[in-house]
Amino acid sequence: MQKNLVIVESPAKAKTIEKFLGKDYKVMSSYGHIRDLKTKEFSIDLEHNYTPQYVIPADKRKLVTELRSEARKADQVWLASDEDREGEAISWHLAEVLDLKPENTRRIVFHEITKNAILHAIETPRGININLVNAQQARRVLDRIVGFELSPILWRKVKPALSAGRVQSVAVRLIVEREREINEFVSESAYRVVASFLLPDGTTVLKAELNRRLKDKEEVMDFLKSCESASFTIDDITKKPVRKSPAPPFTTSTLQQEAARKLGYSVSQTMMVAQRLYESGLITYMRTDSVNLSDLALGTAHEAILSTYGERYYKFRRYHTKSKGAQEAHEAIRPTYISNVEINGSAQEKKLYELIRKRTIACQMADAELERTTISVGIGGKKEKFVAVGEVLSFDGFLQVYRESTDDESEKEQENGLLPAVSLHDSLRLEDIVATERFTQRPPRYTEASLVRRLEELGIGRPSTYAPTIQTILNREYVVKGDKEGVERPYGVITLSGGKIKEARKKEIVGSDRNKLMPTDIGTVVNDFLMEYFPGVLDYNFTASVEKEFDAIAEGEMVWTDAIDKFYKIFHPIVEETAAVRTEHKVGERELGIDPKSGKPVFVKIGRYGPVAQIGQAHPEDKTAEKPQFATLMKGQSIETITLEEALRLFDLPRVIGEYEGKEMVAAVGRFGPFIRHDGKFVSIPKDLSPLTITVDEAIELIEAKKRKDEQRFIKKFDEEPDLEILNGRFGPYIAYKKKNYKIPKTVKPEALTLEDCRKLIAEADEKPSTAKRRTVRKKA
DNA sequence: CAGTGAGCGAGCTTCCGCTTGACTT
């Protein structure tokens, strides 16, 4: 007979706690929420004061049955879900679904998973806080209303299967607006002036920068001329101590940012690796917005620093979470045992663990101390000065262990080094002065991680949703993650050297980007539409202001259905109105002009499969009318910027290029980009060629290249197993068998494989089904 | 990841937050 049942949210946590509590306690996990609104229906009863219709999802039924039977057997049930809005709601749903009686149900919370903390929690139980639960219901219902009323409007006005929501639509807005800022950005230039001086010893060089930038060539020329005969004297030397403090311990968002910068992980990669570390008991929970460290962790960090670096390197620090909407249900992300330096695991896991461990230790270490020296060089008869700044690290402190990275590339060149020894009033000889034209930089495109940071600053989204939100806006094709080629820009360099002024033009590549988030036509159109009709929901402060209401509900100062009613009374009429406007054309449609051949109008718009150009109007009511012609826009074209001429050219496809070996060569654009069809085979057209302009010779070359490649592709085949082939792919040799592909280890020669070897490799790969499964998931998305 | 290569008319799509698992109707 089980005396006590404890229910927590995560199974990893359940395992640890069970050890602390002994045999009178059984610990189970709810695996998060056990009940939610129906997935395919609105599920909110508008006739009855927004009553939510909760159901137990199919994949939770079995679990709920088990929990129910264990709860029935227990004398006492302890609901130990997290101490935040969602956690309180989980406990409430459990109490309802498991039919728990108040007299033998206790709600407990603990902030760290230690024996003491848990025993203390058991001694100080409370009831379920229904106000907090109601705040969660309000949050849930609001999100459902927004999502399920806005999305269908998009299906009608833009494209089927699109979506909108409180979080994802703002994420898209940030990216769309940033791209517009970049397009509208006009850079300004000014000359940065750096002089090299020879110190009195005749050999040492001091480099110093002019304390202002010069606005154009003319000003540079005047200035350099005036320097030709000027005297240069050191007129000031100041030394100032500077301190640098370590960054706070990791939250989900800061971990994602640093793992992206230092290790190159994507946001979802970081979360997957962290999840494995958590499940192995190596780190604390990875979805958190708290920077708090438990007393236990603070203590062990202290010990680790003392034993490795000494007392001088230690400084006690307590961090407080200040981000909006933080709910502090967990600790910061840290190693469970800080003394644990090396771990077992994959290379990825080791690197992420090391990052977490170093950050945790560094945050309890002493400030780094630097001495900053500023040397000022006066120019005889002028008010400008040349200034040299140098920094010397006098005590490394936390930098011994960890240095936070930045996104800003320009900061890297600003590293100040050591300066030579000089004395006041030293007079210097001018070696040369170099004035380099520098441009103001356009705003940066978002990376996954910097988008997460921005969302967190705005208080939008939660640690558990950052990675999925990015996935959603990518899946909907509102944004793409991609590269952008830079453009060449000339800049001027003017030098004064040996009494002569020389001018030169140099070139640099600017504006190139790798793996950045950029809006698509669909994203832009949807965003503009939502901004026009639903600016309130897209407002960056929308979440913050509803959070205030949720807080009031949690405090018992507001009835949750009143808050929802207030919102719905304003929101829903706009939904109705917007849906009722039977616009002739779809959102984002643009008329480019008239097709000279047919005399019909030419449009661009978002079609069923993305951006298309269209000649002529559709007349769905008239079956005999001529149907409009369609052509898909090519990569790099946008419905915002395409011209009539460019659009008309798209209708030249598919285009007969010519004949080769007696068969026609046809160029067209398919789902995977431009291609040539010849003799029933397909050949992709590379980026530098266009299907519109490709010549017969170029096409033949591509076809021949593909033929050669296909020949190389085939390595080996077995007569007794016609389904199995060893082939050469883009990523090296592989085995193709029954529509699936299998890796060949690098250690074996593919030519030497026997049929038996292949079967073994296939059997081994099928044992661990990770790759095959991932593929099916991707296909669905 | 390993190949693919339409056509815009008959059914369905969608939210945000908790948490991991994986063939059964």
PDB file of C-alpha atoms in Angstrom, chain A residues 29-255:
ATOM      1  CA  SER A  29       5.653  12.678 -13.697  1.00  0.00           C
ATOM      2  CA  SER A  30       2.810  14.395 -15.537  1.00  0.00           C
ATOM      3  CA  TYR A  31       5.040  15.127 -18.572  1.00  0.00           C
ATOM      4  CA  GLY A  32       3.846  18.715 -18.633  1.00  0.00           C
ATOM      5  CA  HIS A  33       0.195  19.575 -19.149  1.00  0.00           C
ATOM      6  CA  ILE A  34      -2.235  16.669 -19.099  1.00  0.00           C
ATOM      7  CA  ARG A  35      -5.234  18.576 -20.411  1.00  0.00           C
ATOM      8  CA  ASP A  36      -5.721  21.298 -22.993  1.00  0.00           C
ATOM      9  CA  LEU A  37      -8.238  22.829 -25.382  1.00  0.00           C
ATOM     10  CA  LYS A  38      -9.177  20.598 -28.319  1.00  0.00           C
ATOM     11  CA  THR A  39      -6.603  20.862 -31.048  1.00  0.00           C
ATOM     12  CA  LYS A  40      -8.917  21.135 -34.044  1.00  0.00           C
ATOM     13  CA  GLU A  41     -11.719  23.238 -32.646  1.00  0.00           C
ATOM     14  CA  PHE A  42     -12.086  26.679 -31.187  1.00  0.00           C
ATOM     15  CA  SER A  43     -13.018  24.995 -27.929  1.00  0.00           C
ATOM     16  CA  ILE A  44     -14.092  28.102 -26.057  1.00  0.00           C
ATOM     17  CA  ASP A  45     -17.803  28.431 -25.285  1.00  0.00           C
ATOM     18  CA  LEU A  46     -18.639  32.023 -26.170  1.00  0.00           C
ATOM     19  CA  GLU A  47     -22.281  31.536 -25.116  1.00  0.00           C
ATOM     20  CA  HIS A  48     -21.210  30.630 -21.608  1.00  0.00           C
ATOM     21  CA  ASN A  49     -18.743  33.231 -20.542  1.00  0.00           C
ATOM     22  CA  TYR A  50     -15.711  31.833 -22.375  1.00  0.00           C
ATOM     23  CA  THR A  51     -15.835  28.446 -20.688  1.00  0.00           C
ATOM     24  CA  PRO A  52     -12.852  26.467 -21.986  1.00  0.00           C
ATOM     25  CA  GLN A  53     -13.549  22.948 -23.229  1.00  0.00           C
ATOM     26  CA  TYR A  54     -10.663  20.885 -21.973  1.00  0.00           C
ATOM     27  CA  VAL A  55      -9.766  17.427 -23.207  1.00  0.00           C
ATOM     28  CA  ILE A  56      -7.045  14.937 -22.395  1.00  0.00           C
ATOM     29  CA  PRO A  57      -4.964  14.550 -25.556  1.00  0.00           C
ATOM     30  CA  ALA A  58      -4.825  11.012 -26.967  1.00  0.00           C
ATOM     31  CA  ASP A  59      -1.146  10.587 -26.147  1.00  0.00           C
ATOM     32  CA  LYS A  60      -1.819  11.400 -22.489  1.00  0.00           C
ATOM     33  CA  ARG A  61      -4.743   9.030 -21.857  1.00  0.00           C
ATOM     34  CA  LYS A  62      -2.641   6.092 -20.806  1.00  0.00           C
ATOM     35  CA  LEU A  63      -0.560   8.228 -18.485  1.00  0.00           C
ATOM     36  CA  VAL A  64      -3.644   9.785 -16.912  1.00  0.00           C
ATOM     37  CA  THR A  65      -5.137   6.351 -16.293  1.00  0.00           C
ATOM     38  CA  GLU A  66      -1.975   5.304 -14.491  1.00  0.00           C
ATOM     39  CA  LEU A  67      -1.820   8.494 -12.450  1.00  0.00           C
ATOM     40  CA  ARG A  68      -5.452   8.069 -11.494  1.00  0.00           C
ATOM     41  CA  SER A  69      -5.027   4.531 -10.264  1.00  0.00           C
ATOM     42  CA  GLU A  70      -1.908   5.429  -8.266  1.00  0.00           C
ATOM     43  CA  ALA A  71      -3.670   8.460  -6.787  1.00  0.00           C
ATOM     44  CA  ARG A  72      -6.553   6.273  -5.693  1.00  0.00           C
ATOM     45  CA  LYS A  73      -4.188   3.941  -3.892  1.00  0.00           C
ATOM     46  CA  ALA A  74      -2.370   6.725  -2.075  1.00  0.00           C
ATOM     47  CA  ASP A  75      -3.316   8.228   1.281  1.00  0.00           C
ATOM     48  CA  GLN A  76      -1.840  11.561   0.323  1.00  0.00           C
ATOM     49  CA  VAL A  77      -1.184  13.143  -3.075  1.00  0.00           C
ATOM     50  CA  TRP A  78       1.457  15.859  -3.360  1.00  0.00           C
ATOM     51  CA  LEU A  79       1.217  18.109  -6.404  1.00  0.00           C
ATOM     52  CA  ALA A  80       4.751  19.319  -7.016  1.00  0.00           C
ATOM     53  CA  SER A  81       4.593  21.000 -10.414  1.00  0.00           C
ATOM     54  CA  ASP A  82       6.597  24.187 -10.981  1.00  0.00           C
ATOM     55  CA  GLU A  83       5.878  27.347  -9.051  1.00  0.00           C
ATOM     56  CA  ASP A  84       4.602  29.481 -11.886  1.00  0.00           C
ATOM     57  CA  ARG A  85       1.368  30.107 -13.757  1.00  0.00           C
ATOM     58  CA  GLU A  86       1.658  27.050 -15.982  1.00  0.00           C
ATOM     59  CA  GLY A  87       2.760  24.843 -13.108  1.00  0.00           C
ATOM     60  CA  GLU A  88      -0.172  25.896 -10.951  1.00  0.00           C
ATOM     61  CA  ALA A  89      -2.532  25.120 -13.819  1.00  0.00           C
ATOM     62  CA  ILE A  90      -0.952  21.687 -14.242  1.00  0.00           C
ATOM     63  CA  SER A  91      -1.657  20.954 -10.570  1.00  0.00           C
ATOM     64  CA  TRP A  92      -5.228  22.171 -10.919  1.00  0.00           C
ATOM     65  CA  HIS A  93      -5.879  20.034 -13.993  1.00  0.00           C
ATOM     66  CA  LEU A  94      -4.395  17.068 -12.168  1.00  0.00           C
ATOM     67  CA  ALA A  95      -6.654  17.653  -9.193  1.00  0.00           C
ATOM     68  CA  GLU A  96      -9.693  17.846 -11.473  1.00  0.00           C
ATOM     69  CA  VAL A  97      -8.849  14.980 -13.784  1.00  0.00           C
ATOM     70  CA  LEU A  98      -7.624  12.613 -11.067  1.00  0.00           C
ATOM     71  CA  ASP A  99     -10.628  13.524  -8.966  1.00  0.00           C
ATOM     72  CA  LEU A 100      -8.451  14.370  -5.971  1.00  0.00           C
ATOM     73  CA  LYS A 101     -10.077  15.192  -2.626  1.00  0.00           C
ATOM     74  CA  PRO A 102      -8.936  18.429  -0.978  1.00  0.00           C
ATOM     75  CA  GLU A 103      -8.416  16.702   2.378  1.00  0.00           C
ATOM     76  CA  ASN A 104      -5.734  14.379   1.044  1.00  0.00           C
ATOM     77  CA  THR A 105      -4.221  16.650  -1.616  1.00  0.00           C
ATOM     78  CA  ARG A 106      -1.344  19.018  -0.936  1.00  0.00           C
ATOM     79  CA  ARG A 107       0.338  21.519  -3.235  1.00  0.00           C
ATOM     80  CA  ILE A 108       4.064  21.898  -2.692  1.00  0.00           C
ATOM     81  CA  VAL A 109       6.876  23.735  -4.440  1.00  0.00           C
ATOM     82  CA  PHE A 110      10.633  23.618  -4.134  1.00  0.00           C
ATOM     83  CA  HIS A 111      13.275  25.756  -5.724  1.00  0.00           C
ATOM     84  CA  GLU A 112      16.137  23.346  -5.751  1.00  0.00           C
ATOM     85  CA  ILE A 113      16.330  19.610  -5.925  1.00  0.00           C
ATOM     86  CA  THR A 114      18.042  18.828  -2.654  1.00  0.00           C
ATOM     87  CA  LYS A 115      16.917  16.631   0.170  1.00  0.00           C
ATOM     88  CA  ASN A 116      16.520  19.570   2.550  1.00  0.00           C
ATOM     89  CA  ALA A 117      14.554  21.683   0.110  1.00  0.00           C
ATOM     90  CA  ILE A 118      12.177  18.840  -0.616  1.00  0.00           C
ATOM     91  CA  LEU A 119      11.682  17.852   2.998  1.00  0.00           C
ATOM     92  CA  HIS A 120      11.043  21.497   3.814  1.00  0.00           C
ATOM     93  CA  ALA A 121       8.491  21.693   1.012  1.00  0.00           C
ATOM     94  CA  ILE A 122       6.681  18.643   2.390  1.00  0.00           C
ATOM     95  CA  GLU A 123       6.509  20.315   5.791  1.00  0.00           C
ATOM     96  CA  THR A 124       5.011  23.515   4.374  1.00  0.00           C
ATOM     97  CA  PRO A 125       2.283  22.525   1.940  1.00  0.00           C
ATOM     98  CA  ARG A 126      -0.470  24.800   0.710  1.00  0.00           C
ATOM     99  CA  GLY A 127      -3.619  24.568  -1.417  1.00  0.00           C
ATOM    100  CA  ILE A 128      -3.939  25.248  -5.117  1.00  0.00           C
ATOM    101  CA  ASN A 129      -3.862  28.977  -5.862  1.00  0.00           C
ATOM    102  CA  ILE A 130      -6.947  29.314  -8.053  1.00  0.00           C
ATOM    103  CA  ASN A 131      -6.154  32.926  -8.937  1.00  0.00           C
ATOM    104  CA  LEU A 132      -2.887  31.855 -10.474  1.00  0.00           C
ATOM    105  CA  VAL A 133      -4.711  29.064 -12.299  1.00  0.00           C
ATOM    106  CA  ASN A 134      -7.175  31.599 -13.673  1.00  0.00           C
ATOM    107  CA  ALA A 135      -4.344  33.771 -14.900  1.00  0.00           C
ATOM    108  CA  GLN A 136      -3.142  30.737 -16.870  1.00  0.00           C
ATOM    109  CA  GLN A 137      -6.615  30.075 -18.254  1.00  0.00           C
ATOM    110  CA  ALA A 138      -6.788  33.683 -19.397  1.00  0.00           C
ATOM    111  CA  ARG A 139      -3.407  33.330 -21.095  1.00  0.00           C
ATOM    112  CA  ARG A 140      -4.461  30.101 -22.792  1.00  0.00           C
ATOM    113  CA  VAL A 141      -7.859  31.389 -23.937  1.00  0.00           C
ATOM    114  CA  LEU A 142      -6.442  34.665 -25.212  1.00  0.00           C
ATOM    115  CA  ASP A 143      -3.827  32.870 -27.298  1.00  0.00           C
ATOM    116  CA  ARG A 144      -6.459  30.522 -28.717  1.00  0.00           C
ATOM    117  CA  ILE A 145      -8.770  33.397 -29.631  1.00  0.00           C
ATOM    118  CA  VAL A 146      -6.036  35.358 -31.339  1.00  0.00           C
ATOM    119  CA  GLY A 147      -4.603  32.354 -33.179  1.00  0.00           C
ATOM    120  CA  PHE A 148      -7.855  30.717 -34.259  1.00  0.00           C
ATOM    121  CA  GLU A 149      -9.591  33.888 -35.344  1.00  0.00           C
ATOM    122  CA  LEU A 150      -6.695  35.464 -37.207  1.00  0.00           C
ATOM    123  CA  SER A 151      -5.387  32.387 -39.031  1.00  0.00           C
ATOM    124  CA  PRO A 152      -8.594  31.677 -41.039  1.00  0.00           C
ATOM    125  CA  ILE A 153      -8.595  35.256 -42.285  1.00  0.00           C
ATOM    126  CA  LEU A 154      -5.147  34.645 -43.710  1.00  0.00           C
ATOM    127  CA  TRP A 155      -6.391  31.449 -45.421  1.00  0.00           C
ATOM    128  CA  ARG A 156      -9.023  33.456 -47.226  1.00  0.00           C
ATOM    129  CA  LYS A 157      -7.061  36.565 -47.981  1.00  0.00           C
ATOM    130  CA  VAL A 158      -3.560  35.317 -48.548  1.00  0.00           C
ATOM    131  CA  LYS A 159      -2.909  31.579 -48.726  1.00  0.00           C
ATOM    132  CA  PRO A 160      -4.186  28.388 -47.084  1.00  0.00           C
ATOM    133  CA  ALA A 161      -2.541  26.860 -44.019  1.00  0.00           C
ATOM    134  CA  LEU A 162      -0.955  30.098 -42.844  1.00  0.00           C
ATOM    135  CA  SER A 163      -1.027  31.084 -39.207  1.00  0.00           C
ATOM    136  CA  ALA A 164      -0.910  34.094 -36.944  1.00  0.00           C
ATOM    137  CA  GLY A 165      -0.434  34.396 -33.221  1.00  0.00           C
ATOM    138  CA  ARG A 166       0.545  36.651 -30.363  1.00  0.00           C
ATOM    139  CA  VAL A 167       4.163  35.470 -30.452  1.00  0.00           C
ATOM    140  CA  GLN A 168       4.944  34.295 -33.995  1.00  0.00           C
ATOM    141  CA  SER A 169       3.422  37.344 -35.692  1.00  0.00           C
ATOM    142  CA  VAL A 170       5.568  39.711 -33.668  1.00  0.00           C
ATOM    143  CA  ALA A 171       8.648  37.622 -34.442  1.00  0.00           C
ATOM    144  CA  VAL A 172       7.869  37.981 -38.149  1.00  0.00           C
ATOM    145  CA  ARG A 173       7.215  41.695 -37.719  1.00  0.00           C
ATOM    146  CA  LEU A 174      10.664  42.212 -36.204  1.00  0.00           C
ATOM    147  CA  ILE A 175      12.305  40.531 -39.178  1.00  0.00           C
ATOM    148  CA  VAL A 176      10.193  42.322 -41.799  1.00  0.00           C
ATOM    149  CA  GLU A 177      10.821  45.707 -40.241  1.00  0.00           C
ATOM    150  CA  ARG A 178      14.520  45.086 -39.895  1.00  0.00           C
ATOM    151  CA  GLU A 179      14.728  44.241 -43.599  1.00  0.00           C
ATOM    152  CA  ARG A 180      12.923  47.476 -44.439  1.00  0.00           C
ATOM    153  CA  GLU A 181      15.324  49.452 -42.262  1.00  0.00           C
ATOM    154  CA  ILE A 182      18.180  47.812 -44.131  1.00  0.00           C
ATOM    155  CA  ASN A 183      16.635  48.656 -47.517  1.00  0.00           C
ATOM    156  CA  GLU A 184      16.051  52.242 -46.528  1.00  0.00           C
ATOM    157  CA  PHE A 185      19.407  52.659 -44.920  1.00  0.00           C
ATOM    158  CA  VAL A 186      21.657  55.277 -46.445  1.00  0.00           C
ATOM    159  CA  SER A 187      25.183  55.082 -45.174  1.00  0.00           C
ATOM    160  CA  GLU A 188      27.194  58.173 -44.502  1.00  0.00           C
ATOM    161  CA  SER A 189      30.904  58.330 -44.617  1.00  0.00           C
ATOM    162  CA  ALA A 190      33.565  60.205 -42.706  1.00  0.00           C
ATOM    163  CA  TYR A 191      37.314  59.926 -42.542  1.00  0.00           C
ATOM    164  CA  ARG A 192      38.994  58.223 -39.643  1.00  0.00           C
ATOM    165  CA  VAL A 193      42.437  59.721 -39.200  1.00  0.00           C
ATOM    166  CA  VAL A 194      45.303  57.758 -37.657  1.00  0.00           C
ATOM    167  CA  ALA A 195      48.794  59.120 -37.181  1.00  0.00           C
ATOM    168  CA  SER A 196      52.051  57.271 -36.515  1.00  0.00           C
ATOM    169  CA  PHE A 197      54.630  59.114 -34.466  1.00  0.00           C
ATOM    170  CA  LEU A 198      58.232  58.359 -33.703  1.00  0.00           C
ATOM    171  CA  LEU A 199      59.132  58.728 -30.036  1.00  0.00           C
ATOM    172  CA  PRO A 200      62.294  60.611 -28.976  1.00  0.00           C
ATOM    173  CA  ASP A 201      64.221  57.310 -28.809  1.00  0.00           C
ATOM    174  CA  GLY A 202      64.022  57.310 -32.587  1.00  0.00           C
ATOM    175  CA  THR A 203      62.693  53.774 -32.965  1.00  0.00           C
ATOM    176  CA  THR A 204      59.438  53.293 -31.052  1.00  0.00           C
ATOM    177  CA  VAL A 205      56.218  54.055 -32.908  1.00  0.00           C
ATOM    178  CA  LEU A 206      53.082  55.416 -31.270  1.00  0.00           C
ATOM    179  CA  LYS A 207      49.836  55.192 -33.162  1.00  0.00           C
ATOM    180  CA  ALA A 208      47.033  57.580 -32.258  1.00  0.00           C
ATOM    181  CA  GLU A 209      43.658  58.470 -33.687  1.00  0.00           C
ATOM    182  CA  LEU A 210      42.323  61.964 -34.236  1.00  0.00           C
ATOM    183  CA  ASN A 211      39.662  62.803 -31.681  1.00  0.00           C
ATOM    184  CA  ARG A 212      37.071  63.544 -34.342  1.00  0.00           C
ATOM    185  CA  ARG A 213      36.289  62.247 -37.782  1.00  0.00           C
ATOM    186  CA  LEU A 214      36.631  64.507 -40.796  1.00  0.00           C
ATOM    187  CA  LYS A 215      33.552  64.793 -42.918  1.00  0.00           C
ATOM    188  CA  ASP A 216      34.959  64.779 -46.466  1.00  0.00           C
ATOM    189  CA  LYS A 217      38.002  64.817 -48.704  1.00  0.00           C
ATOM    190  CA  GLU A 218      38.283  68.573 -48.628  1.00  0.00           C
ATOM    191  CA  GLU A 219      38.437  68.703 -44.893  1.00  0.00           C
ATOM    192  CA  VAL A 220      41.026  65.893 -44.886  1.00  0.00           C
ATOM    193  CA  MET A 221      43.192  67.752 -47.394  1.00  0.00           C
ATOM    194  CA  ASP A 222      43.078  70.976 -45.379  1.00  0.00           C
ATOM    195  CA  PHE A 223      43.868  69.124 -42.206  1.00  0.00           C
ATOM    196  CA  LEU A 224      46.785  67.159 -43.662  1.00  0.00           C
ATOM    197  CA  LYS A 225      48.282  70.293 -45.183  1.00  0.00           C
ATOM    198  CA  SER A 226      48.121  72.027 -41.844  1.00  0.00           C
ATOM    199  CA  CYS A 227      49.906  69.059 -40.252  1.00  0.00           C
ATOM    200  CA  GLU A 228      52.834  69.095 -42.669  1.00  0.00           C
ATOM    201  CA  SER A 229      54.757  71.655 -40.684  1.00  0.00           C
ATOM    202  CA  ALA A 230      53.038  71.303 -37.322  1.00  0.00           C
ATOM    203  CA  SER A 231      54.738  70.232 -34.091  1.00  0.00           C
ATOM    204  CA  PHE A 232      53.422  67.308 -32.072  1.00  0.00           C
ATOM    205  CA  THR A 233      53.761  67.118 -28.329  1.00  0.00           C
ATOM    206  CA  ILE A 234      52.481  64.781 -25.686  1.00  0.00           C
ATOM    207  CA  ASP A 235      50.282  67.052 -23.633  1.00  0.00           C
ATOM    208  CA  ASP A 236      48.448  64.627 -21.418  1.00  0.00           C
ATOM    209  CA  ILE A 237      48.830  61.126 -20.005  1.00  0.00           C
ATOM    210  CA  THR A 238      46.046  59.727 -17.837  1.00  0.00           C
ATOM    211  CA  LYS A 239      45.862  56.357 -16.188  1.00  0.00           C
ATOM    212  CA  LYS A 240      42.594  55.042 -14.944  1.00  0.00           C
ATOM    213  CA  PRO A 241      41.724  51.703 -13.410  1.00  0.00           C
ATOM    214  CA  VAL A 242      38.840  49.923 -15.136  1.00  0.00           C
ATOM    215  CA  ARG A 243      36.909  46.935 -13.863  1.00  0.00           C
ATOM    216  CA  LYS A 244      34.987  44.358 -15.801  1.00  0.00           C
ATOM    217  CA  SER A 245      32.405  42.083 -14.234  1.00  0.00           C
ATOM    218  CA  PRO A 246      31.420  38.603 -15.336  1.00  0.00           C
ATOM    219  CA  ALA A 247      28.122  37.918 -17.090  1.00  0.00           C
ATOM    220  CA  PRO A 248      25.316  36.353 -15.046  1.00  0.00           C
ATOM    221  CA  PRO A 249      24.771  32.586 -15.230  1.00  0.00           C
ATOM    222  CA  PHE A 250      22.891  31.136 -18.178  1.00  0.00           C
ATOM    223  CA  THR A 251      19.187  31.313 -18.862  1.00  0.00           C
ATOM    224  CA  THR A 252      17.696  29.558 -21.900  1.00  0.00           C
ATOM    225  CA  SER A 253      18.001  32.687 -23.979  1.00  0.00           C
ATOM    226  CA  THR A 254      21.593  33.592 -23.045  1.00  0.00           C
ATOM    227  CA  LEU A 255      22.688  29.975 -23.451  1.00  0.00           C
TER     228      LEU A 255
END
